[in-house]
Amino acid sequence: MRGKQTVRDLVLSMAAIGVVVFGIYFFVPHSEGDPVKTVGYSVELGQARRDAPYAVAAPVGLGKDWRATSVTYDATDPKAVAWHLGFVDPQEEYAAVEQSNAEAGAFVEAKTYGAKRSGSRTVDGVTWAKYEGPKYDALVREASGVTTVVTGTAPFAQLAELAAALEERGGQ
């Protein structure tokens, strides 16, 4: 009988839907623990160090609390070969190593999301340009046509720790 629904029918329908939702929630597995996926990067690093027209930077001796979360190597354009290695630091902040032989200004702008130069900082005897921005801060070094950017949401102390751990090898 259409038009004769009651509040009781509504409550019974809602209860039935609730049982179904509870069953789905209870029986479908949930991801537990850390939602940040850790990745290995030795294969990509080896390829980049064999192929890149510059010495590729990667950290050596970072603490075990630093976790690699992303890695890419793009050599499709020989004038803009790009290396990226992203991390989550011990305080769960993002930090990345970005390297390229592309035009430095545009590369820095893109990788720092528009951060502006705000001075310099010496890390293990090497002077890096310091950039501050609304999204990312960065340490930037240009040498022999290659720009290395250590950037992210991590504080400058953590960016400096990552920069100090970088070891450049390979290149043609």
XYZ file of N, CA and C in Angstrom:
516
model
N 0.825 -1.181 0.000
C 0.000 0.000 0.000
C 0.866 1.240 0.000
N 0.905 1.822 -1.080
C 1.707 3.020 -1.229
C 1.075 4.155 -0.438
N 1.927 4.960 0.233
C 1.445 6.102 0.986
C 1.085 5.760 2.416
N 1.284 4.518 2.827
C 0.925 4.119 4.186
C 2.181 3.803 5.018
N 3.365 4.318 4.616
C 4.577 4.083 5.377
C 4.458 4.765 6.733
N 5.094 4.151 7.696
C 5.044 4.699 9.054
C 6.449 4.981 9.543
N 6.498 5.640 10.673
C 7.795 5.902 11.315
C 8.458 4.588 11.679
N 7.651 3.601 12.055
C 8.200 2.280 12.401
C 8.925 1.681 11.195
N 8.335 1.792 10.017
C 8.982 1.286 8.799
C 10.307 2.011 8.539
N 10.319 3.300 8.761
C 11.537 4.091 8.577
C 12.632 3.629 9.534
N 12.283 3.428 10.791
C 13.256 2.987 11.797
C 13.782 1.603 11.446
N 12.906 0.693 11.024
C 13.352 -0.656 10.640
C 14.286 -0.607 9.429
N 13.983 0.241 8.478
C 14.852 0.392 7.304
C 16.222 0.932 7.705
N 16.237 1.930 8.573
C 17.513 2.506 9.030
C 18.309 1.476 9.821
N 17.648 0.667 10.627
C 18.334 -0.380 11.389
C 18.964 -1.398 10.449
N 18.237 -1.779 9.404
C 18.773 -2.733 8.426
C 20.004 -2.158 7.727
N 19.928 -0.908 7.353
C 21.091 -0.257 6.712
C 22.256 -0.189 7.690
N 21.988 0.126 8.939
C 23.035 0.185 9.964
C 23.740 -1.144 10.133
N 22.994 -2.246 10.116
C 23.590 -3.579 10.236
C 24.515 -3.845 9.050
N 24.086 -3.489 7.858
C 24.914 -3.688 6.663
C 26.191 -2.854 6.762
N 26.089 -1.589 7.138
C 27.266 -0.719 7.265
C 28.214 -1.261 8.324
N 27.684 -1.673 9.462
C 28.523 -2.239 10.520
C 29.241 -3.483 10.021
N 28.527 -4.331 9.284
C 29.149 -5.544 8.750
C 30.291 -5.232 7.793
N 30.070 -4.263 6.942
C 31.131 -3.870 6.015
C 32.330 -3.335 6.799
N 32.089 -2.469 7.745
C 33.178 -1.891 8.544
C 33.922 -2.981 9.306
N 33.200 -3.918 9.874
C 33.800 -4.946 10.712
C 34.615 -5.944 9.896
N 34.123 -6.323 8.718
C 34.763 -7.382 7.951
C 35.756 -6.909 6.892
N 35.725 -5.650 6.519
C 36.679 -5.136 5.539
C 37.949 -4.716 6.284
N 39.117 -5.206 5.854
C 40.352 -4.856 6.566
C 40.663 -3.363 6.485
N 41.198 -2.840 7.562
C 41.616 -1.439 7.641
C 43.125 -1.395 7.674
N 43.706 -0.347 7.083
C 45.155 -0.208 7.156
C 45.519 0.290 8.550
N 46.390 -0.428 9.161
C 46.854 -0.073 10.502
C 48.252 0.510 10.387
N 48.650 1.288 11.356
C 50.019 1.778 11.414
C 50.257 2.986 10.537
N 51.493 3.091 10.082
C 51.980 4.252 9.356
C 51.426 4.290 7.930
N 50.736 5.371 7.551
C 50.201 5.450 6.195
C 51.253 5.818 5.146
N 52.458 6.202 5.570
C 53.511 6.594 4.638
C 54.243 5.348 4.158
N 54.234 5.141 2.858
C 54.891 3.982 2.259
C 56.387 4.252 2.102
N 57.184 3.325 2.557
C 58.639 3.441 2.413
C 59.062 2.703 1.141
N 59.998 3.290 0.399
C 60.465 2.685 -0.850
C 61.974 2.487 -0.806
N 62.432 1.511 -1.559
C 63.858 1.340 -1.782
C 64.246 2.152 -3.010
N 65.486 2.603 -3.043
C 65.878 3.430 -4.186
C 67.213 3.030 -4.794
N 67.768 1.917 -4.396
C 69.101 1.546 -4.881
C 69.126 1.285 -6.386
N 68.078 0.698 -6.943
C 68.047 0.412 -8.383
C 68.039 1.717 -9.178
N 67.137 2.633 -8.802
C 67.046 3.917 -9.506
C 68.326 4.731 -9.338
N 68.901 4.697 -8.146
C 70.152 5.424 -7.900
C 71.270 4.864 -8.770
N 71.361 3.563 -8.860
C 72.382 2.945 -9.716
C 72.216 3.343 -11.171
N 70.973 3.319 -11.654
C 70.712 3.718 -13.034
C 71.075 5.177 -13.255
N 70.650 6.039 -12.333
C 70.937 7.470 -12.476
C 72.436 7.723 -12.471
N 73.156 7.063 -11.587
C 74.607 7.279 -11.514
C 75.331 6.743 -12.743
N 74.767 5.754 -13.411
C 75.364 5.257 -14.663
C 75.045 6.166 -15.836
N 73.806 6.714 -15.871
C 73.318 7.415 -17.048
C 73.450 8.932 -17.018
N 73.297 9.537 -15.875
C 73.189 11.003 -15.790
C 74.461 11.686 -16.279
N 74.314 12.868 -16.871
C 75.478 13.628 -17.328
C 76.158 14.389 -16.177
N 75.771 14.113 -14.961
C 76.365 14.758 -13.779
C 76.432 13.740 -12.643
N 77.235 14.061 -11.629
C 77.331 13.201 -10.447
C 76.031 13.319 -9.651
N 75.387 12.197 -9.394
C 74.073 12.163 -8.742
C 74.251 12.082 -7.221
N 73.470 12.909 -6.524
C 73.567 13.007 -5.064
C 72.543 12.106 -4.376
N 73.021 11.387 -3.369
C 72.152 10.590 -2.495
C 72.802 10.565 -1.116
N 72.001 10.478 -0.073
C 72.557 10.519 1.276
C 73.242 9.218 1.682
N 74.266 9.379 2.483
C 74.975 8.253 3.077
C 75.022 8.513 4.581
N 74.602 7.534 5.368
C 74.713 7.646 6.811
C 73.596 8.395 7.510
N 72.472 8.594 6.845
C 71.325 9.201 7.540
C 70.825 8.215 8.581
N 70.240 8.725 9.642
C 69.691 7.856 10.675
C 68.576 6.975 10.144
N 68.321 5.865 10.835
C 67.290 4.926 10.383
C 65.886 5.517 10.464
N 65.729 6.644 11.180
C 64.428 7.299 11.271
C 64.074 8.084 10.014
N 65.037 8.275 9.118
C 64.768 8.894 7.826
C 64.266 7.775 6.908
N 63.102 7.975 6.291
C 62.535 6.943 5.432
C 62.330 7.480 4.028
N 62.883 6.779 3.058
C 62.674 7.155 1.653
C 61.230 6.859 1.279
N 60.569 7.831 0.639
C 59.156 7.669 0.279
C 58.898 7.814 -1.218
N 59.838 8.371 -1.959
C 59.629 8.523 -3.402
C 60.972 8.655 -4.103
N 61.026 8.140 -5.311
C 62.241 8.238 -6.111
C 61.860 8.256 -7.587
N 62.476 9.170 -8.338
C 62.300 9.190 -9.785
C 63.608 9.624 -10.446
N 63.808 9.100 -11.635
C 64.931 9.522 -12.479
C 64.362 9.685 -13.878
N 64.507 10.879 -14.451
C 63.941 11.181 -15.759
C 65.033 11.734 -16.662
N 65.387 10.956 -17.677
C 66.431 11.364 -18.613
C 65.876 11.529 -20.023
N 64.585 11.788 -20.152
C 63.988 11.912 -21.483
C 64.509 13.126 -22.238
N 64.853 14.192 -21.524
C 65.423 15.387 -22.155
C 66.860 15.528 -21.667
N 67.852 15.331 -22.547
C 69.251 15.388 -22.114
C 69.663 16.746 -21.531
N 68.880 17.806 -21.839
C 69.197 19.128 -21.302
C 68.446 19.410 -20.004
N 67.665 18.421 -19.528
C 66.919 18.586 -18.280
C 66.764 17.226 -17.586
N 67.902 16.561 -17.392
C 67.892 15.276 -16.693
C 67.595 15.558 -15.223
N 66.614 14.844 -14.661
C 66.160 15.155 -13.296
C 66.230 13.934 -12.389
N 66.721 14.160 -11.187
C 66.799 13.146 -10.132
C 66.014 13.665 -8.931
N 65.164 12.795 -8.372
C 64.362 13.137 -7.184
C 64.428 11.986 -6.192
N 64.668 12.327 -4.931
C 64.649 11.346 -3.861
C 63.986 11.995 -2.656
N 62.790 11.522 -2.299
C 62.013 12.124 -1.214
C 62.083 11.295 0.055
N 62.024 11.980 1.195
C 62.109 11.339 2.504
C 61.070 11.904 3.464
N 60.780 11.136 4.488
C 60.106 11.637 5.676
C 61.166 11.596 6.769
N 61.374 12.740 7.435
C 62.418 12.831 8.463
C 61.904 12.269 9.795
N 62.739 12.218 10.821
C 62.309 11.662 12.108
C 61.123 12.383 12.750
N 60.870 13.642 12.382
C 59.730 14.387 12.920
C 58.515 14.319 11.987
N 58.559 13.377 11.018
C 57.466 13.176 10.070
C 57.268 14.358 9.123
N 58.319 15.103 8.863
C 58.279 16.192 7.877
C 58.907 15.696 6.577
N 58.529 16.331 5.479
C 59.020 15.947 4.165
C 60.312 16.679 3.823
N 61.248 15.960 3.244
C 62.493 16.545 2.738
C 62.882 15.769 1.482
N 63.400 16.484 0.485
C 63.741 15.826 -0.771
C 65.035 16.376 -1.343
N 65.702 15.528 -2.091
C 66.862 15.915 -2.888
C 66.374 15.990 -4.330
N 66.582 17.145 -4.951
C 66.203 17.361 -6.345
C 67.466 17.805 -7.076
N 67.725 17.207 -8.221
C 68.914 17.572 -8.981
C 68.590 17.606 -10.461
N 69.202 18.561 -11.167
C 68.992 18.626 -12.613
C 70.052 19.489 -13.272
N 70.253 19.228 -14.555
C 71.100 20.087 -15.376
C 70.251 21.065 -16.187
N 68.962 21.180 -15.844
C 68.062 22.137 -16.495
C 68.432 23.555 -16.070
N 67.800 24.529 -16.693
C 68.032 25.935 -16.334
C 67.721 26.112 -14.844
N 68.678 26.655 -14.123
C 68.622 26.690 -12.658
C 67.430 27.473 -12.113
N 67.163 28.649 -12.620
C 66.097 29.484 -12.073
C 64.735 28.818 -12.115
N 64.385 28.282 -13.266
C 63.088 27.619 -13.412
C 63.022 26.344 -12.579
N 64.128 25.625 -12.515
C 64.166 24.382 -11.738
C 63.959 24.670 -10.248
N 64.675 25.656 -9.725
C 64.540 26.020 -8.309
C 63.118 26.502 -8.028
N 62.587 27.334 -8.892
C 61.217 27.846 -8.737
C 60.217 26.698 -8.644
N 60.360 25.725 -9.537
C 59.421 24.598 -9.561
C 59.571 23.706 -8.332
N 60.780 23.402 -7.942
C 61.004 22.445 -6.858
C 60.787 23.039 -5.466
N 60.818 24.359 -5.357
C 60.588 24.995 -4.053
C 59.203 25.624 -3.969
N 58.418 25.473 -5.019
C 57.075 26.068 -5.092
C 57.117 27.570 -4.846
N 58.100 28.217 -5.493
C 58.160 29.676 -5.460
C 58.844 30.278 -4.257
N 59.634 29.508 -3.532
C 60.374 30.080 -2.396
C 61.349 31.136 -2.910
N 61.656 32.110 -2.068
C 62.551 33.210 -2.435
C 63.857 33.103 -1.660
N 64.923 33.520 -2.329
C 66.235 33.476 -1.690
C 66.261 34.405 -0.482
N 66.817 33.895 0.623
C 66.839 34.671 1.866
C 68.199 34.654 2.546
N 69.242 34.387 1.779
C 70.578 34.378 2.362
C 71.330 33.124 1.976
N 72.230 32.713 2.865
C 73.007 31.507 2.605
C 73.254 30.772 3.917
N 73.680 29.537 3.787
C 73.972 28.703 4.949
C 75.120 27.785 4.580
N 76.068 27.659 5.478
C 77.196 26.770 5.256
C 76.906 25.431 5.920
N 77.044 24.377 5.129
C 76.814 23.015 5.610
C 78.076 22.214 5.321
N 78.750 21.773 6.365
C 79.999 21.009 6.229
C 80.994 21.694 5.298
N 81.147 22.993 5.438
C 82.108 23.756 4.665
C 81.648 24.146 3.271
N 80.450 23.757 2.896
C 79.903 24.080 1.574
C 78.802 25.124 1.749
N 78.884 26.191 0.950
C 77.873 27.249 1.035
C 76.691 26.918 0.140
N 75.520 26.948 0.722
C 74.258 26.719 0.025
C 73.453 28.001 0.087
N 72.719 28.316 -0.972
C 71.768 29.423 -0.944
C 70.562 28.957 -0.140
N 70.059 29.843 0.689
C 68.907 29.529 1.540
C 67.664 30.164 0.924
N 66.594 29.364 0.781
C 65.330 29.837 0.224
C 64.222 29.583 1.244
N 63.321 30.557 1.370
C 62.167 30.399 2.252
C 60.899 30.642 1.455
N 59.894 29.815 1.709
C 58.646 29.953 0.975
C 57.443 29.572 1.801
N 56.267 29.844 1.260
C 55.038 29.532 1.992
C 54.775 28.031 2.114
N 55.277 27.251 1.162
C 55.054 25.803 1.194
C 56.324 25.059 1.592
N 57.424 25.301 0.874
C 58.692 24.622 1.128
C 59.789 25.636 1.399
N 60.741 25.226 2.219
C 62.012 25.929 2.359
C 63.047 25.093 1.617
N 64.232 25.668 1.376
C 65.206 24.912 0.595
C 66.624 25.415 0.821
N 67.555 24.518 0.564
C 68.971 24.836 0.429
C 69.323 24.496 -1.014
N 69.999 25.420 -1.706
C 70.258 25.267 -3.135
C 71.742 25.478 -3.401
N 72.297 24.599 -4.230
C 73.699 24.722 -4.631
C 73.792 24.514 -6.131
N 74.482 25.426 -6.795
C 74.711 25.311 -8.232
C 76.211 25.124 -8.462
N 76.562 24.106 -9.246
C 77.972 23.851 -9.556
C 78.071 23.110 -10.880
N 78.916 23.576 -11.748
C 79.204 22.923 -13.028
C 77.954 22.617 -13.843
N 77.013 23.543 -13.878
C 75.819 23.378 -14.682
C 74.768 22.459 -14.073
N 74.943 22.074 -12.814
C 74.001 21.190 -12.136
C 73.474 21.901 -10.895
N 72.167 21.848 -10.702
C 71.548 22.454 -9.530
C 71.074 21.346 -8.604
N 71.476 21.447 -7.339
C 71.039 20.514 -6.304
C 70.184 21.296 -5.325
N 68.976 20.801 -5.095
C 68.035 21.453 -4.196
C 67.653 20.447 -3.108
N 67.832 20.847 -1.857
C 67.343 20.055 -0.722
C 66.173 20.860 -0.177
N 64.971 20.329 -0.320
C 63.764 21.114 -0.077
C 62.717 20.311 0.665
N 61.728 21.003 1.198
C 60.608 20.318 1.825
C 59.997 21.132 2.946
N 59.133 20.467 3.694
C 58.475 21.094 4.847
C 59.314 20.971 6.107
N 60.367 20.183 6.052
C 61.249 20.000 7.209
C 61.934 21.326 7.561
N 62.265 21.542 8.839
C 62.980 22.759 9.220
C 64.397 22.767 8.641
N 65.001 23.954 8.625
C 66.337 24.080 8.023
C 67.363 23.154 8.668
N 67.255 22.875 9.949
C 68.201 21.966 10.600
C 68.135 20.580 9.968
N 66.929 20.127 9.653
C 66.774 18.819 9.026
C 67.220 18.857 7.563
N 66.912 19.938 6.864
C 67.380 20.069 5.485
C 68.905 20.077 5.448
N 69.525 20.759 6.397
C 70.994 20.790 6.473
C 71.560 19.408 6.784
N 70.885 18.654 7.636
C 71.337 17.286 7.934
C 71.317 16.427 6.676
N 70.248 16.561 5.889
C 70.166 15.815 4.630
C 71.243 16.286 3.659
N 71.425 17.587 3.548
C 72.458 18.129 2.644
C 73.848 17.651 3.048
N 74.118 17.602 4.340
C 75.439 17.170 4.821
C 75.700 15.705 4.512
N 74.645 14.902 4.417
C 74.800 13.479 4.165
C 74.943 13.128 2.678
N 74.754 14.124 1.804
C 74.789 13.834 0.369
C 76.171 13.460 -0.112
N 76.195 12.444 -0.919
C 77.419 12.023 -1.588
C 77.121 11.951 -3.073
N 77.948 12.634 -3.854
C 77.736 12.674 -5.310
C 78.700 11.717 -5.977
N 78.122 10.851 -6.822
C 78.949 9.900 -7.550
C 78.354 9.652 -8.923
N 79.176 9.091 -9.777
C 78.715 8.718 -11.118
C 78.780 9.899 -12.064
N 77.929 9.831 -13.050
C 77.902 10.880 -14.065
C 78.836 10.549 -15.202
N 78.534 11.155 -16.343
C 79.358 10.887 -17.529
C 80.167 12.096 -17.912
